[in-house]
Coordinates of C-alpha atoms in Angstrom, one line a residue:
X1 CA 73.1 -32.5 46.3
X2 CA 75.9 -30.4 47.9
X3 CA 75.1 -27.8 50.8
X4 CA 74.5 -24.8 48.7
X5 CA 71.6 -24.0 50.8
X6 CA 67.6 -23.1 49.6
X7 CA 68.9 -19.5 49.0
X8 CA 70.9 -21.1 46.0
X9 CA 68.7 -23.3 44.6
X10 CA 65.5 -21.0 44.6
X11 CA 67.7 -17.8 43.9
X12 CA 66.2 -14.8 45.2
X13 CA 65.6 -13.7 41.6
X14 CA 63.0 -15.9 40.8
X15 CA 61.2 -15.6 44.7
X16 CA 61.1 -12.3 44.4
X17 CA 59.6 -12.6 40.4
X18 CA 57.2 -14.8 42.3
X19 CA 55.7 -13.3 45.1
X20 CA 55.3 -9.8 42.7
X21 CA 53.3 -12.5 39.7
X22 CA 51.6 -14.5 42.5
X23 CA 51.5 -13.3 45.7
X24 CA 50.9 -9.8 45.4
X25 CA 48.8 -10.0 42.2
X26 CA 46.5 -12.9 44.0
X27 CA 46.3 -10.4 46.5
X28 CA 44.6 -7.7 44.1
X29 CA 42.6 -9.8 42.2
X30 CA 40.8 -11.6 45.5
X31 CA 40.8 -8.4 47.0
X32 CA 38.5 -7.3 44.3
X33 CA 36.5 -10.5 44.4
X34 CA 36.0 -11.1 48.5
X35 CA 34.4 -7.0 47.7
X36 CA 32.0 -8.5 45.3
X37 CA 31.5 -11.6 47.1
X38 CA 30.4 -10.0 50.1
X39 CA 27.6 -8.5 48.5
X40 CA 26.4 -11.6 46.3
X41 CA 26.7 -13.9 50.0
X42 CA 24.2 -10.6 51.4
X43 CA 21.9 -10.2 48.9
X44 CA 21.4 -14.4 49.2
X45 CA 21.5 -14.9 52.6
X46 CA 18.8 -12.3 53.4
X47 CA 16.6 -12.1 50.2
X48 CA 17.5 -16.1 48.6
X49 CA 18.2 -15.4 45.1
X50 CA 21.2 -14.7 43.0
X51 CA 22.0 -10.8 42.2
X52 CA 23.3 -11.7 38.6
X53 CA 23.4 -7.3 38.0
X54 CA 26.2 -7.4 41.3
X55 CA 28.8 -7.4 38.6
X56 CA 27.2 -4.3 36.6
X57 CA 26.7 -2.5 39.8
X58 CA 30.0 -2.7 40.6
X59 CA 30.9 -1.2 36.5
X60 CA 28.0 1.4 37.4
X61 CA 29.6 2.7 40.7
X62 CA 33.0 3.4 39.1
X63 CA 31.1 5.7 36.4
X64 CA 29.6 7.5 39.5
X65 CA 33.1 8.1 40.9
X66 CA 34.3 9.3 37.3
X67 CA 31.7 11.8 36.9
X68 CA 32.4 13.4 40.4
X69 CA 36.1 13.1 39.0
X70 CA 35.0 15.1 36.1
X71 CA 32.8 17.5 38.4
X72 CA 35.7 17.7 41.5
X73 CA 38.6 17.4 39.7
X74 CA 41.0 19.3 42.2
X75 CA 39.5 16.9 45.0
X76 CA 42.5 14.6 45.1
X77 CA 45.6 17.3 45.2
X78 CA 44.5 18.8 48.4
X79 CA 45.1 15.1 50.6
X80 CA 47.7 13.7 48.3
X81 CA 45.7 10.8 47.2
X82 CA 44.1 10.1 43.6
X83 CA 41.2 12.0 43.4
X84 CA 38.8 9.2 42.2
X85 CA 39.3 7.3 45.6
X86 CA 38.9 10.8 47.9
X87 CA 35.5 11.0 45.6
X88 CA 34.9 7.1 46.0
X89 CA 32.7 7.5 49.5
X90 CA 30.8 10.0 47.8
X91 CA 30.6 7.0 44.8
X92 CA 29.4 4.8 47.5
X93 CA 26.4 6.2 48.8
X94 CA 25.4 7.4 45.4
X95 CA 25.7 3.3 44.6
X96 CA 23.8 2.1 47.0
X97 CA 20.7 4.0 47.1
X98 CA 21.1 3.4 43.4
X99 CA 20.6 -0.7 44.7
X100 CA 17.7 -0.2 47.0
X101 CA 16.2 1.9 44.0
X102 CA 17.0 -1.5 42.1
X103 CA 15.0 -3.0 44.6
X104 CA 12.0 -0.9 44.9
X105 CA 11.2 -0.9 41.3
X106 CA 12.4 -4.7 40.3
X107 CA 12.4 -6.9 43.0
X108 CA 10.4 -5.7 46.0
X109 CA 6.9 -6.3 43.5
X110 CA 8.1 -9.8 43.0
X111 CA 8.2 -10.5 46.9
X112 CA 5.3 -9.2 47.2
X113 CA 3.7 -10.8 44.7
X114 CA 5.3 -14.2 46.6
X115 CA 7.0 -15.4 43.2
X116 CA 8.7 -18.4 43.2
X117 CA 12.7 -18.2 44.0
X118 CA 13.5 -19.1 39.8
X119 CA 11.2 -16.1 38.7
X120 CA 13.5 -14.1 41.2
X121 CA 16.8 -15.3 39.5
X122 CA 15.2 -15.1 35.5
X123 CA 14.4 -11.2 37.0
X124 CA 17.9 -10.4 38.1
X125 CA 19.2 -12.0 35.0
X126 CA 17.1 -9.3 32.8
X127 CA 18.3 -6.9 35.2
X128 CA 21.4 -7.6 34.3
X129 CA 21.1 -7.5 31.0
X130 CA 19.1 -3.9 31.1
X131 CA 22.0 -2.7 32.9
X132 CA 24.6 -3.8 30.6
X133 CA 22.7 -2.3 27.4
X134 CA 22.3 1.3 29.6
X135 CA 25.8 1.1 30.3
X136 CA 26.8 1.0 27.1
X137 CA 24.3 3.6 25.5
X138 CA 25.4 5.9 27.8
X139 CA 29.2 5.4 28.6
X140 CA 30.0 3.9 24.9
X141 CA 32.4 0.9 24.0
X142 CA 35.8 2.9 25.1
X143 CA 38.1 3.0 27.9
X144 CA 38.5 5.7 30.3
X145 CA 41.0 6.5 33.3
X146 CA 40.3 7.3 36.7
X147 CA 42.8 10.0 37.1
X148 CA 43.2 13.7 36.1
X149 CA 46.5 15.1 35.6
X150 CA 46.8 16.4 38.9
X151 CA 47.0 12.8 40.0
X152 CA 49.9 10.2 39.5
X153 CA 49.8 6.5 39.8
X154 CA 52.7 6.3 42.2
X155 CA 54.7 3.2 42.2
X156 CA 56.6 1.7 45.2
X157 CA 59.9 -0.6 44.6
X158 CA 60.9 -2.3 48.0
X159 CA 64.3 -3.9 47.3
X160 CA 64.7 -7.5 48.4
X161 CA 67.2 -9.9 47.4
X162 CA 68.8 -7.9 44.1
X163 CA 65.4 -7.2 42.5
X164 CA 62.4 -5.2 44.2
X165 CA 58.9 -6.3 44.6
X166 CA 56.3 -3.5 43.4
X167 CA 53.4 -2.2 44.1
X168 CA 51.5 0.4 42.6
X169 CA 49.2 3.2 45.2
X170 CA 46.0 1.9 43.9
X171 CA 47.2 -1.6 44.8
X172 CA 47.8 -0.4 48.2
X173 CA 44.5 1.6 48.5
X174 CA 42.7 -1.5 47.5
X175 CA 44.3 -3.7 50.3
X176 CA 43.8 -1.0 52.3
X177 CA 40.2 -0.7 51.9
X178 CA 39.5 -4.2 51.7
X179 CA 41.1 -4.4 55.3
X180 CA 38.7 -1.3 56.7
X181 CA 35.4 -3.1 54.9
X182 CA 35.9 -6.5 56.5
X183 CA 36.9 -5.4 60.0
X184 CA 33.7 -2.4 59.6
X185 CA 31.7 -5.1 58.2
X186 CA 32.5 -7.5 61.3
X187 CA 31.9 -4.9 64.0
X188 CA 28.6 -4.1 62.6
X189 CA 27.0 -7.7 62.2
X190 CA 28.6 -8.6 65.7
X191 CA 28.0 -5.2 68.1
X192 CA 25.2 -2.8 65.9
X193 CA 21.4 -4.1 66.3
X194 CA 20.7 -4.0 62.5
X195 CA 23.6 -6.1 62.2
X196 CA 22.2 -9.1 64.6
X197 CA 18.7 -8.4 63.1
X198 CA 20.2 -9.2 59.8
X199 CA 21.4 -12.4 61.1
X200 CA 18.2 -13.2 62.5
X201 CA 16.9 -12.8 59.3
X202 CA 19.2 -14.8 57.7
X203 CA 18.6 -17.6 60.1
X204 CA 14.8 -17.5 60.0
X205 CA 12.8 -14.9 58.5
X206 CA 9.5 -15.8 60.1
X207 CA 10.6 -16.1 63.3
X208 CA 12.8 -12.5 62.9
X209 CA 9.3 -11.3 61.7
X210 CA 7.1 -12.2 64.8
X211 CA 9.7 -11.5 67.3
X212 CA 9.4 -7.7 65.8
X213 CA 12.5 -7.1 63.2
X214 CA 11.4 -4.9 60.3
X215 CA 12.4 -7.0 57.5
X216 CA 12.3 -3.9 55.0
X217 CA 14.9 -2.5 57.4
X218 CA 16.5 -5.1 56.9
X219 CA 16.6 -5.4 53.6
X220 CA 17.0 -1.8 52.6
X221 CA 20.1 -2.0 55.0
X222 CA 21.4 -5.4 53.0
X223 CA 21.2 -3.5 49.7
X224 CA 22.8 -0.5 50.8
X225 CA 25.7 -2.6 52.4
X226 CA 26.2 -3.9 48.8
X227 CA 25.3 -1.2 46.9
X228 CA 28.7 0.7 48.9
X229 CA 30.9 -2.6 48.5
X230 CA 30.2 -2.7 44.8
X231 CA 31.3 0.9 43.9
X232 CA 34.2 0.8 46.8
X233 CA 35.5 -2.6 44.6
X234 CA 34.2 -1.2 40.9
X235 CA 36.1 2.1 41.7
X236 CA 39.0 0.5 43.6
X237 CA 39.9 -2.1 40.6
X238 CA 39.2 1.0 37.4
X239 CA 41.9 2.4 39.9
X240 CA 44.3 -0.3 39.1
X241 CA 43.3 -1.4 35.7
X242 CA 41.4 1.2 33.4
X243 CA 37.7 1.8 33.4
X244 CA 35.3 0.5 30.9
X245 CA 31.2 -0.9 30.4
X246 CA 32.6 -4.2 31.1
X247 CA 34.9 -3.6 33.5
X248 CA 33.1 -5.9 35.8
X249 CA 31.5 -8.6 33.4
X250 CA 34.4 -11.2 33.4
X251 CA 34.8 -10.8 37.1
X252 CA 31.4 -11.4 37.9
X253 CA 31.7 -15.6 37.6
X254 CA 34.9 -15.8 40.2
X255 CA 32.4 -13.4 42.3
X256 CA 29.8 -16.0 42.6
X257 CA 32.2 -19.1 42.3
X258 CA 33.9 -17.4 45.5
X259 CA 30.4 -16.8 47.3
X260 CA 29.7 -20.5 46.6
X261 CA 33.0 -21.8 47.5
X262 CA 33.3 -19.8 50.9
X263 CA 29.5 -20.6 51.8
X264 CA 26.8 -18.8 50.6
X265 CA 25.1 -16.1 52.6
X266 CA 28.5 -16.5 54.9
X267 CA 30.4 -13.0 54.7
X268 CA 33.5 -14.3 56.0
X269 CA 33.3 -17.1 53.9
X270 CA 32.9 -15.0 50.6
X271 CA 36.3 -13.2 51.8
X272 CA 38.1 -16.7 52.0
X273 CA 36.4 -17.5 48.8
X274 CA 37.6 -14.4 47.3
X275 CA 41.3 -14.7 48.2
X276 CA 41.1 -18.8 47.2
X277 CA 40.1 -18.0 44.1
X278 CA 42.3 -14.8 43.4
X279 CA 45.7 -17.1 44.6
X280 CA 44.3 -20.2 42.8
X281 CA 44.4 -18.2 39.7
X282 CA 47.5 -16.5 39.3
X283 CA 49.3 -20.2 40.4
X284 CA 47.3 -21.4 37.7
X285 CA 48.2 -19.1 35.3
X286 CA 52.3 -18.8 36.9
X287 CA 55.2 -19.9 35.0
X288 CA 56.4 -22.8 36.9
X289 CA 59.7 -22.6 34.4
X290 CA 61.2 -19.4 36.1
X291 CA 61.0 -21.2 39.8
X292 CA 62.6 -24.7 38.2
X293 CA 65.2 -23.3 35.8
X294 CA 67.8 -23.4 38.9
X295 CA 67.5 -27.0 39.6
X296 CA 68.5 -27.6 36.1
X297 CA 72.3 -28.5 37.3
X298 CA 70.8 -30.7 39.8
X299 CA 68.4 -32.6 37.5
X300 CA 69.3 -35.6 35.0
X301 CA 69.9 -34.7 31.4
X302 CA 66.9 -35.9 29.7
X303 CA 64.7 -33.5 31.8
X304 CA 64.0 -30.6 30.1
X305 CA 62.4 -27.7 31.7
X306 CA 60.5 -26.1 29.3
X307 CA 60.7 -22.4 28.3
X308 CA 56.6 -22.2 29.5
X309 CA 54.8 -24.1 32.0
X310 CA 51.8 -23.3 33.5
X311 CA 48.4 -25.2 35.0
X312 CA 46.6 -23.4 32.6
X313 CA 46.8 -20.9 29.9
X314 CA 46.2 -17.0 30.5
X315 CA 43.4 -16.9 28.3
X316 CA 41.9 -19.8 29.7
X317 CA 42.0 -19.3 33.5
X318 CA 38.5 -18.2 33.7
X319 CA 38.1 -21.8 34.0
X320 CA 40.0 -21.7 37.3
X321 CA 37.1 -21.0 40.0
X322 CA 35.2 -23.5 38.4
X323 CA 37.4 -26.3 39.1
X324 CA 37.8 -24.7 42.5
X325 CA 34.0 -24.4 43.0
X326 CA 33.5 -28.4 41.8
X327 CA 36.7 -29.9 44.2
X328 CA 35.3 -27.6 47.4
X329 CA 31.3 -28.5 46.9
X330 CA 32.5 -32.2 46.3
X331 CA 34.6 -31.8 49.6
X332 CA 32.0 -29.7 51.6
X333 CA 28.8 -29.3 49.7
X334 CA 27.8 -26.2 52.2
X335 CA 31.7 -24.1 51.3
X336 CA 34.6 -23.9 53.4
X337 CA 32.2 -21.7 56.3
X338 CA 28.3 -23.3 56.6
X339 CA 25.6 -21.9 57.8
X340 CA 23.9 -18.0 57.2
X341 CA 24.8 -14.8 57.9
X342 CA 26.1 -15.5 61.2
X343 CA 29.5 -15.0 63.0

């Protein structure tokens, strides 16, 4: 091979075509799903069951931020941001006394009642199906758009090696955010009481119980934590994409898949899981072709690179954090982080 140097063979074309199809888009999509993993890995760890509706709540909290849209639409102009994500707080709180409300009238009469953990998960799947039917009486089958036309979607090109890598403001918002959840959510299960109480809980709810920890509290604090990370992720990703009823339904598999994979009722662990899967999917779906077609000189001439190759097809790669969730459970049958809600 003569001393042309990595630069040559891996032309910075075909890096930089790589890093905007995998590096950055892996970045969005587990951005998105760590957000709705963190919530799914809360809800378990404190309550034990499996918030199928986590999906749908995420949908439902992007509606709430396009009706304040509709309401506030000058909100955005005044701070230079779009106006959906100055709303999106407001979104959040709205959201999660939405999910204790879920709670109060769904599943707080089925603990009380001392149902089994399967009657738990057979509610939250009806849930889930209530949701998606009210979703769609009320918002329709369309498409909307988070932005008014005060707003624009602003997109930023940073040169690199000929071609530019891009990245669009919601993208940016959504890292952003991301960043400010995990680090707020850290702080406040490491220094605030509720935060240790809810690992207590986590750990042992009868022992959290005699030693004097409201476990309502608790629990009403758990839902509100995930009611706010569902609409922050819901919004955050109609941001990017466009906002419909199902915005959230095709996502909401990876969500769990990531829970699983990173440990369930493990925060951190759902945010590893959430970026594994994102990465793992956009190298499945990658075209290998654009980063081999320069070592076509170097390779013998029976070896053809073909014009597509990819681990798996777009349409397919829903299949993706499945095969992720069976290798890591095969490997570590607890996730990549074991134990509870702990630090």
């Amino acid at each position: 091979m003569p001393e042309a140097g990595l630069l040559t063979i891996l032309p910075m074309n075909e890096i930089v075509f790589f890093l905007n199809k995998v590096v950055i888009a892996g970045l969005i999509i587990g951005s998105v799903y760590a957000l709705g993993a963190v919530g799914v890995t809360l809800i378990f760890g404190i309550l034990r069951f499996a918030h199928f509706p986590h999906g749908d709540m995420m949908t439902a909290g992007a509606f709430v931020a396009l009706v304040l849209l509709w309401m506030f639409p000058g909100a955005g102009a005044a701070v230079g941001l779009p106006t959906a994500f100055v709303l999106m707080p407001i979104a959040m709180a709205v959201t999660a006394l939405f999910a204790v409300g879920l709670d109060r009238t769904f599943y707080r009469p089925m603990r009380k009642a001392g149902v089994k953990p399967v009657v738990m998960v057979m509610t939250s799947i009806g849930v889930m199906l209530m949701m998606q039917g009210l979703l769609r009486l009320f918002a329709g089958t369309g498409t909307r758009q988070l932005y008014v036309d005060t707003d624009a979607k602003d997109i930023y090109r940073i040169p690199l090696g000929g071609r530019d890598l891009v990245i669009t403001e919601p993208q940016l918002l959504l890292f952003a955010t991301t960043i400010v959840a995990v680090v707020a959510l850290h702080l406040f299960l490491t220094r605030s009481r509720m935060g240790k109480a809810m690992r207590a809980v986590s750990d042992n709810p009868d022992l959290a119980r005699v030693s004097g920890i409201s476990i309502d509290h608790v629990v009403r604090t758990t839902w509100l934590i995930a009611g706010a990370l569902a609409a922050a992720g819901g919004t955050l990703l109609a941001l990017d994409v466009t906002l419909k009823p199902d915005l959230s339904y095709n996502i909401i598999l990876p969500i769990f898949a990531a829970a699983i994979v990173g440990g369930v009722g493990q925060p951190y662990g759902a945010i590893a899981g959430g970026l594994l899967v994102g990465f793992s999917e956009t190298l499945a779906v990658f075209n290998w072709s654009v980063l081999l077609r320069p070592l076509r000189p170097y390779l013998p001439e029976f070896i053809e690179i073909p014009a597509k190759l990819a681990f798996v097809p777009t349409e397919y790669k829903i299949v993706v954090p499945f095969f992720i969730l069976v290798a890591v459970l095969i490997w570590r049958p607890t996730g990549i982080f074991r134990g509870r809600v702990n630090t």
